[in-house]
Short mmCIF file of C-alpha atoms and ligand atoms in Angstrom, two decimals:
data_model
loop_
_atom_site.label_atom_id
_atom_site.label_comp_id
_atom_site.label_asym_id
_atom_site.label_seq_id
_atom_site.Cartn_x
_atom_site.Cartn_y
_atom_site.Cartn_z
CA MET A 1 -6.26 -84.01 5.34
CA GLU A 2 -6.58 -82.99 1.70
CA PRO A 3 -10.15 -82.34 0.55
CA VAL A 4 -11.99 -84.84 -1.61
CA LEU A 5 -12.78 -83.11 -4.92
CA TYR A 6 -15.51 -84.27 -7.28
CA ILE A 7 -15.75 -82.85 -10.76
CA THR A 8 -19.25 -83.47 -12.05
CA VAL A 9 -20.06 -83.28 -15.75
CA PRO A 10 -23.55 -83.50 -17.30
CA CYS A 11 -23.46 -85.31 -20.64
CA TYR A 12 -26.16 -85.38 -23.26
CA ASN A 13 -25.16 -87.13 -26.49
CA GLU A 14 -21.50 -86.37 -25.90
CA GLU A 15 -19.89 -89.51 -27.35
CA GLU A 16 -17.62 -87.41 -29.53
CA VAL A 17 -16.05 -85.48 -26.68
CA LEU A 18 -16.15 -87.90 -23.73
CA PRO A 19 -12.94 -89.90 -24.28
CA GLU A 20 -10.89 -86.71 -24.62
CA THR A 21 -12.74 -84.95 -21.78
CA SER A 22 -12.19 -87.83 -19.40
CA ARG A 23 -8.52 -88.03 -20.38
CA ARG A 24 -7.97 -84.36 -19.64
CA LEU A 25 -9.98 -84.39 -16.44
CA SER A 26 -8.34 -87.47 -14.97
CA GLU A 27 -4.94 -86.03 -15.88
CA LYS A 28 -5.94 -82.91 -13.98
CA LEU A 29 -7.06 -84.92 -10.95
CA GLU A 30 -3.89 -87.03 -10.99
CA GLY A 31 -1.78 -83.88 -11.07
CA LEU A 32 -3.64 -82.40 -8.13
CA ILE A 33 -3.46 -85.67 -6.19
CA SER A 34 0.29 -86.05 -6.68
CA ALA A 35 0.79 -82.40 -5.73
CA GLY A 36 -0.95 -83.23 -2.47
CA ARG A 37 -3.71 -80.70 -3.08
CA ILE A 38 -6.64 -83.11 -3.08
CA SER A 39 -7.35 -86.53 -1.64
CA GLU A 40 -6.86 -89.62 -3.76
CA ASN A 41 -10.52 -90.38 -3.24
CA SER A 42 -11.32 -87.54 -5.63
CA ARG A 43 -13.32 -88.42 -8.73
CA VAL A 44 -14.83 -87.29 -11.97
CA LEU A 45 -18.56 -88.02 -11.92
CA PHE A 46 -20.23 -88.11 -15.33
CA VAL A 47 -24.00 -87.76 -15.40
CA ASN A 48 -25.62 -89.29 -18.44
CA ASP A 49 -28.72 -87.20 -19.10
CA GLY A 50 -30.68 -89.83 -20.99
CA SER A 51 -28.49 -89.68 -24.08
CA SER A 52 -29.69 -91.46 -27.19
CA ASP A 53 -26.18 -92.20 -28.46
CA GLY A 54 -23.38 -94.30 -26.98
CA THR A 55 -22.58 -91.90 -24.13
CA TRP A 56 -23.46 -94.36 -21.34
CA ASP A 57 -21.42 -97.17 -22.87
CA ILE A 58 -18.43 -94.87 -23.05
CA ILE A 59 -18.90 -93.83 -19.42
CA ALA A 60 -19.12 -97.50 -18.40
CA LYS A 61 -15.94 -98.28 -20.32
CA LEU A 62 -14.07 -95.33 -18.83
CA HIS A 63 -15.24 -96.36 -15.37
CA SER A 64 -13.92 -99.88 -15.79
CA GLU A 65 -10.53 -98.64 -16.99
CA ASN A 66 -9.96 -95.71 -14.70
CA ARG A 67 -10.41 -95.61 -10.93
CA LEU A 68 -10.94 -91.86 -11.00
CA ILE A 69 -14.05 -92.06 -13.19
CA ASP A 70 -17.56 -92.64 -11.84
CA GLY A 71 -20.88 -92.30 -13.58
CA ILE A 72 -24.58 -92.08 -12.92
CA GLY A 73 -27.29 -92.38 -15.52
CA LEU A 74 -30.64 -90.57 -15.32
CA SER A 75 -33.73 -92.50 -16.29
CA ARG A 76 -34.37 -90.13 -19.23
CA ASN A 77 -33.36 -86.75 -20.61
CA ARG A 78 -34.16 -84.15 -17.95
CA GLY A 79 -32.16 -81.21 -19.26
CA HIS A 80 -28.85 -79.64 -18.32
CA GLN A 81 -29.93 -78.06 -15.02
CA ASN A 82 -31.49 -81.22 -13.60
CA ALA A 83 -28.52 -83.29 -14.70
CA LEU A 84 -26.23 -80.84 -12.94
CA LEU A 85 -28.27 -81.04 -9.77
CA ALA A 86 -28.18 -84.84 -9.90
CA GLY A 87 -24.39 -84.74 -10.22
CA ILE A 88 -23.96 -82.22 -7.42
CA SER A 89 -26.30 -84.11 -5.05
CA GLU A 90 -24.61 -87.44 -5.72
CA SER A 91 -21.14 -85.93 -5.32
CA ALA A 92 -22.06 -84.20 -2.06
CA LYS A 93 -22.42 -87.63 -0.45
CA ARG A 94 -18.67 -88.20 -0.69
CA ALA A 95 -16.94 -84.96 -1.63
CA ASP A 96 -15.75 -81.95 0.36
CA ALA A 97 -15.78 -79.78 -2.74
CA ILE A 98 -17.70 -80.21 -5.99
CA ILE A 99 -16.88 -78.53 -9.28
CA SER A 100 -19.40 -78.65 -12.10
CA MET A 101 -18.44 -78.11 -15.73
CA ASP A 102 -19.67 -78.88 -19.24
CA ALA A 103 -18.60 -81.97 -21.13
CA ASP A 104 -17.14 -80.02 -24.03
CA LEU A 105 -14.43 -78.43 -21.81
CA GLN A 106 -15.16 -74.98 -23.19
CA ASP A 107 -14.38 -73.86 -19.67
CA ASP A 108 -10.65 -73.83 -19.04
CA ILE A 109 -9.94 -76.68 -16.63
CA ASN A 110 -6.88 -74.90 -15.29
CA ALA A 111 -9.24 -72.61 -13.39
CA VAL A 112 -9.78 -75.63 -11.10
CA ASP A 113 -6.49 -74.77 -9.34
CA LYS A 114 -7.64 -71.23 -8.67
CA MET A 115 -11.01 -72.49 -7.45
CA LEU A 116 -9.25 -74.81 -5.01
CA ASP A 117 -7.13 -71.89 -3.77
CA LYS A 118 -10.28 -69.95 -2.98
CA PHE A 119 -11.81 -73.04 -1.37
CA SER A 120 -8.82 -73.41 0.92
CA GLU A 121 -9.22 -69.73 1.83
CA GLY A 122 -12.66 -70.62 3.12
CA CYS A 123 -14.91 -69.80 0.17
CA GLU A 124 -17.89 -72.12 -0.11
CA VAL A 125 -19.05 -70.95 -3.52
CA VAL A 126 -16.52 -70.08 -6.22
CA TYR A 127 -17.93 -68.78 -9.51
CA GLY A 128 -16.03 -69.33 -12.75
CA VAL A 129 -16.43 -66.14 -14.78
CA ARG A 130 -15.50 -65.75 -18.44
CA SER A 131 -12.90 -63.08 -18.94
CA SER A 132 -13.81 -62.79 -22.62
CA ARG A 133 -16.25 -64.27 -25.05
CA GLU A 134 -14.13 -63.93 -28.18
CA LYS A 135 -14.41 -67.63 -29.02
CA ASP A 136 -18.22 -67.67 -28.97
CA SER A 137 -20.07 -66.91 -32.17
CA GLY A 138 -21.23 -63.31 -32.53
CA PHE A 139 -24.82 -64.45 -32.23
CA LYS A 140 -24.25 -66.41 -29.01
CA ARG A 141 -22.29 -63.51 -27.56
CA GLY A 142 -24.99 -60.99 -28.44
CA THR A 143 -27.87 -63.07 -27.13
CA ALA A 144 -25.96 -63.92 -23.94
CA ARG A 145 -25.25 -60.26 -23.25
CA LEU A 146 -28.89 -59.40 -23.87
CA PHE A 147 -29.93 -62.19 -21.53
CA TYR A 148 -27.81 -60.96 -18.60
CA LYS A 149 -28.93 -57.36 -19.15
CA PHE A 150 -32.56 -58.39 -19.26
CA MET A 151 -32.23 -60.62 -16.19
CA SER A 152 -30.74 -57.84 -14.12
CA MET A 153 -33.44 -55.44 -15.37
CA MET A 154 -35.98 -58.01 -14.23
CA GLY A 155 -34.39 -58.05 -10.80
CA ALA A 156 -32.82 -61.55 -10.75
CA GLU A 157 -29.49 -61.52 -8.96
CA MET A 158 -26.93 -63.23 -11.18
CA VAL A 159 -23.17 -63.22 -11.60
CA TYR A 160 -22.37 -61.64 -14.98
CA ASP A 161 -20.83 -64.03 -17.52
CA HIS A 162 -20.82 -66.93 -15.11
CA ALA A 163 -22.31 -70.10 -16.55
CA ASP A 164 -22.47 -73.37 -14.66
CA TYR A 165 -18.74 -73.71 -14.03
CA ARG A 166 -18.36 -73.37 -10.29
CA LEU A 167 -17.11 -74.90 -7.09
CA LEU A 168 -19.47 -75.65 -4.23
CA SER A 169 -18.44 -76.83 -0.80
CA LYS A 170 -20.22 -79.84 0.63
CA ARG A 171 -22.19 -77.49 2.88
CA ALA A 172 -23.27 -75.26 -0.03
CA ALA A 173 -24.26 -78.32 -2.08
CA GLU A 174 -26.37 -79.64 0.77
CA ALA A 175 -27.97 -76.22 1.17
CA LEU A 176 -28.78 -76.27 -2.54
CA GLU A 177 -30.80 -79.43 -2.05
CA GLY A 178 -33.01 -77.44 0.31
CA PHE A 179 -34.25 -75.37 -2.63
CA GLY A 180 -37.04 -77.64 -3.69
CA GLU A 181 -38.09 -75.91 -6.89
CA VAL A 182 -38.89 -77.97 -9.93
CA ASN A 183 -38.16 -75.11 -12.33
CA LEU A 184 -34.44 -75.20 -11.79
CA PHE A 185 -32.32 -72.23 -12.72
CA LEU A 186 -29.11 -72.82 -10.82
CA ARG A 187 -27.44 -69.53 -11.77
CA GLY A 188 -30.22 -67.70 -10.00
CA ILE A 189 -30.42 -70.04 -7.00
CA ILE A 190 -26.73 -70.32 -6.09
CA PRO A 191 -26.34 -66.62 -5.10
CA LEU A 192 -29.31 -67.12 -2.75
CA ILE A 193 -27.43 -69.80 -0.80
CA GLY A 194 -25.13 -67.18 0.66
CA PHE A 195 -21.89 -68.22 2.47
CA LYS A 196 -18.52 -66.75 1.62
CA SER A 197 -18.07 -66.66 -2.15
CA ASP A 198 -15.60 -65.39 -4.71
CA LYS A 199 -14.95 -65.43 -8.46
CA VAL A 200 -12.14 -66.75 -10.60
CA TYR A 201 -11.64 -65.65 -14.21
CA TYR A 202 -10.87 -67.88 -17.17
CA GLU A 203 -10.85 -67.81 -20.96
CA ARG A 204 -13.66 -69.70 -22.61
CA GLY A 205 -12.59 -71.82 -25.56
CA GLU A 206 -14.49 -73.46 -28.39
CA ARG A 207 -16.28 -76.81 -28.23
CA PHE A 208 -13.55 -79.17 -29.50
CA ALA A 209 -15.96 -81.69 -31.01
CA GLY A 210 -19.67 -82.35 -31.41
CA LYS A 211 -22.47 -79.82 -31.68
CA SER A 212 -23.95 -77.44 -29.11
CA LYS A 213 -26.78 -79.06 -27.16
CA TYR A 214 -28.33 -75.64 -26.65
CA PRO A 215 -30.09 -74.66 -29.85
CA LEU A 216 -31.88 -71.30 -29.94
CA LYS A 217 -35.18 -72.85 -28.88
CA LYS A 218 -33.67 -74.32 -25.70
CA MET A 219 -31.85 -71.05 -25.01
CA ILE A 220 -35.11 -69.07 -25.17
CA ALA A 221 -36.87 -71.61 -22.93
CA PHE A 222 -33.98 -71.39 -20.48
CA ALA A 223 -34.09 -67.58 -20.43
CA LEU A 224 -37.87 -67.57 -19.92
CA ASP A 225 -37.49 -70.06 -17.08
CA GLY A 226 -34.85 -67.87 -15.50
CA ILE A 227 -36.98 -64.76 -15.64
CA THR A 228 -40.25 -66.23 -14.46
CA SER A 229 -38.59 -68.31 -11.72
CA PHE A 230 -36.83 -65.36 -10.18
CA SER A 231 -38.88 -62.29 -10.73
CA VAL A 232 -42.46 -61.10 -10.50
CA LYS A 233 -41.46 -57.92 -12.29
CA PRO A 234 -43.17 -58.91 -15.56
CA LEU A 235 -46.46 -59.06 -13.66
CA ARG A 236 -45.79 -55.60 -12.29
CA ILE A 237 -44.90 -54.29 -15.73
CA ILE A 238 -48.27 -55.57 -16.95
CA CYS A 239 -50.03 -53.52 -14.29
CA GLY A 240 -48.01 -50.51 -15.35
CA VAL A 241 -48.89 -51.01 -19.02
CA GLY A 242 -52.56 -51.36 -18.06
CA CYS A 243 -52.52 -48.09 -16.14
CA LEU A 244 -50.73 -46.32 -18.98
CA MET A 245 -53.31 -47.55 -21.47
CA ALA A 246 -56.13 -46.36 -19.25
CA ILE A 247 -54.55 -42.92 -19.07
CA ILE A 248 -54.07 -42.81 -22.85
CA SER A 249 -57.68 -43.78 -23.49
CA LEU A 250 -58.77 -41.04 -21.09
CA GLY A 251 -56.80 -38.62 -23.26
CA PHE A 252 -58.65 -39.85 -26.34
CA LEU A 253 -61.97 -39.41 -24.56
CA ILE A 254 -61.16 -35.81 -23.71
CA LYS A 255 -60.09 -35.18 -27.30
CA ALA A 256 -63.32 -36.69 -28.60
CA ILE A 257 -65.42 -34.44 -26.35
CA VAL A 258 -63.43 -31.38 -27.36
CA ASP A 259 -63.73 -32.34 -31.07
CA HIS A 260 -67.46 -32.81 -30.65
CA TYR A 261 -67.95 -29.31 -29.28
CA THR A 262 -65.58 -27.64 -31.76
CA GLY A 263 -67.25 -29.42 -34.66
CA ASN A 264 -64.11 -31.30 -35.75
CA ALA A 265 -65.47 -34.80 -35.16
CA GLU A 266 -64.46 -37.28 -37.88
CA ILE A 267 -65.74 -40.67 -38.82
CA GLY A 268 -62.92 -42.45 -37.09
CA TRP A 269 -62.99 -46.10 -37.99
CA PRO A 270 -59.23 -46.38 -38.82
CA SER A 271 -58.26 -45.16 -35.37
CA LEU A 272 -60.90 -47.43 -33.87
CA MET A 273 -59.50 -50.47 -35.66
CA CYS A 274 -55.99 -49.59 -34.56
CA SER A 275 -56.92 -49.28 -30.95
CA ILE A 276 -58.98 -52.45 -30.91
CA TRP A 277 -56.09 -54.45 -32.32
CA PHE A 278 -53.61 -52.76 -30.03
CA ILE A 279 -55.62 -53.33 -26.88
CA GLY A 280 -56.43 -56.89 -27.95
CA GLY A 281 -52.74 -57.59 -28.50
CA VAL A 282 -51.63 -56.14 -25.20
CA GLN A 283 -54.30 -58.05 -23.35
CA THR A 284 -53.32 -61.31 -24.96
CA ILE A 285 -49.66 -60.76 -24.10
CA CYS A 286 -50.60 -59.96 -20.51
CA ILE A 287 -52.69 -63.09 -20.22
CA GLY A 288 -49.77 -65.02 -21.69
CA VAL A 289 -47.37 -63.71 -19.06
CA ILE A 290 -49.79 -64.51 -16.25
CA GLY A 291 -50.25 -67.92 -17.83
CA GLU A 292 -46.48 -68.50 -17.67
CA TYR A 293 -46.54 -67.95 -13.94
CA ILE A 294 -49.59 -70.12 -13.43
CA GLY A 295 -47.80 -72.81 -15.41
CA LYS A 296 -44.87 -72.48 -12.99
CA ILE A 297 -47.14 -72.81 -9.97
CA TYR A 298 -48.77 -75.85 -11.57
CA GLY A 299 -45.37 -77.47 -12.03
CA GLU A 300 -44.24 -76.68 -8.50
CA THR A 301 -47.39 -77.90 -6.75
CA LYS A 302 -46.94 -81.37 -8.16
CA HIS A 303 -43.57 -81.78 -6.43
CA ARG A 304 -42.41 -84.20 -9.03
CA PRO A 305 -38.88 -85.53 -8.65
CA ARG A 306 -36.40 -83.44 -10.59
CA PHE A 307 -34.44 -86.45 -11.72
CA ILE A 308 -34.49 -90.18 -11.23
CA ILE A 309 -31.23 -92.08 -11.13
CA ASP A 310 -31.40 -95.25 -13.14
CA LYS A 311 -27.85 -96.61 -13.00
CA LYS A 312 -24.77 -95.98 -10.90
CA LEU A 313 -21.12 -96.82 -11.47
CA ILE A 314 -19.21 -95.87 -8.36
CA HIS A 315 -15.72 -96.88 -7.29
CA HIS A 316 -15.60 -97.22 -3.55
CA ASP A 317 -12.98 -95.25 -1.71
CA ASP A 318 -10.62 -98.14 -1.09
CA SER A 319 -11.18 -99.98 -4.35
CA SER A 320 -8.51 -99.88 -7.00
CA GLU A 321 -10.25 -101.61 -9.90
N1 UDP B 1 -26.64 -81.03 -21.52
C1 UDP B 1 -27.37 -81.94 -20.74
N2 UDP B 1 -28.69 -82.15 -21.04
C2 UDP B 1 -29.32 -81.49 -22.07
C3 UDP B 1 -28.55 -80.55 -22.83
C4 UDP B 1 -27.23 -80.34 -22.53
O1 UDP B 1 -26.84 -82.56 -19.81
O2 UDP B 1 -30.51 -81.74 -22.28
C5 UDP B 1 -25.19 -80.81 -21.20
C6 UDP B 1 -24.24 -81.02 -22.35
O3 UDP B 1 -23.89 -82.38 -22.50
C7 UDP B 1 -23.04 -80.17 -21.93
C8 UDP B 1 -23.71 -79.03 -21.18
O4 UDP B 1 -25.04 -79.47 -20.86
O5 UDP B 1 -22.18 -80.84 -21.03
C9 UDP B 1 -23.75 -77.74 -21.97
O6 UDP B 1 -24.19 -77.96 -23.28
P1 UDP B 1 -23.49 -77.31 -24.54
O7 UDP B 1 -22.01 -77.30 -24.36
O8 UDP B 1 -23.99 -78.01 -25.75
O9 UDP B 1 -24.07 -75.84 -24.48
P2 UDP B 1 -23.37 -74.49 -25.01
O10 UDP B 1 -21.96 -74.49 -24.49
O11 UDP B 1 -23.44 -74.57 -26.48
O12 UDP B 1 -24.21 -73.42 -24.41
MG1 MG B 2 -20.62 -75.89 -24.61
#
């Protein structure tokens, strides 16, 4: 029996790209179905992440015209990661393998074939990894590189240059649901699932229409989430900085005593001002970092649902509408 493949795509205000994306994806599925590689019950599942434009109407239209297209709509905008999780969880009910990708098809959809090869070799997690970032803007490339470097320095295990383009087996997707955290950072969680995994490489293209839904502000929030959800190293660094400062101030004390006895003591208000501001700044930063973690704990203890599905458009396996 060929596996049932679901390609799940989070969409936030993607009306400009959806018709083309769905055309290319259903072409891809049809090709794979007629080649006998996947079951004809395979689908594309669009997740509308509370878009404020006509995204849902387009999904509904595509669903009514094409038996390969399904859609679910979240009750409001919950962000990329939650939308992805919603798509993966919904797909896992019917699929043997689930591939997630962005609506703008920046990720080369031909890597799907290679992912399926790995899946048939028994891999349960297949990471799509960018072979180059030439098509990204210099700024995006630079910040992304910095982000991965920083994450690995902070001790979070991540696959370099892998975004959220990946294949999960049904078993891996179900295991993912066991990670109950509200602060979702899938790139950090997936490696923790374990199972046999592999990587496939692809060229990343440009967004063919519409604007990026990840402005700098969202990117920084995402990076902060990633760090504080996966590492307590910042807290440890704070302790280290504290110790270092204590040692430095001890040095100053010794110098002051020596100066006093050698008669070199100065009226030192500039140095005093500097140190007060410095210590004050460091303390405030430290409190801020601790506050970030407390904020995380606060979010997690409430166990709020990570997404709420409002609407569903699902073709049943034997329907041909
Ligand atoms: N996205 C989403 N919810 C959001 C923001 C983005 O579902 O709140 C989706 C978006 O529709 C796209 C994917 O996340 O499918 C990645 O966004 P985008 O391509 O704009 O990010 P970039 O490639 O610029 O990092
Ligand atoms: Mg994109």
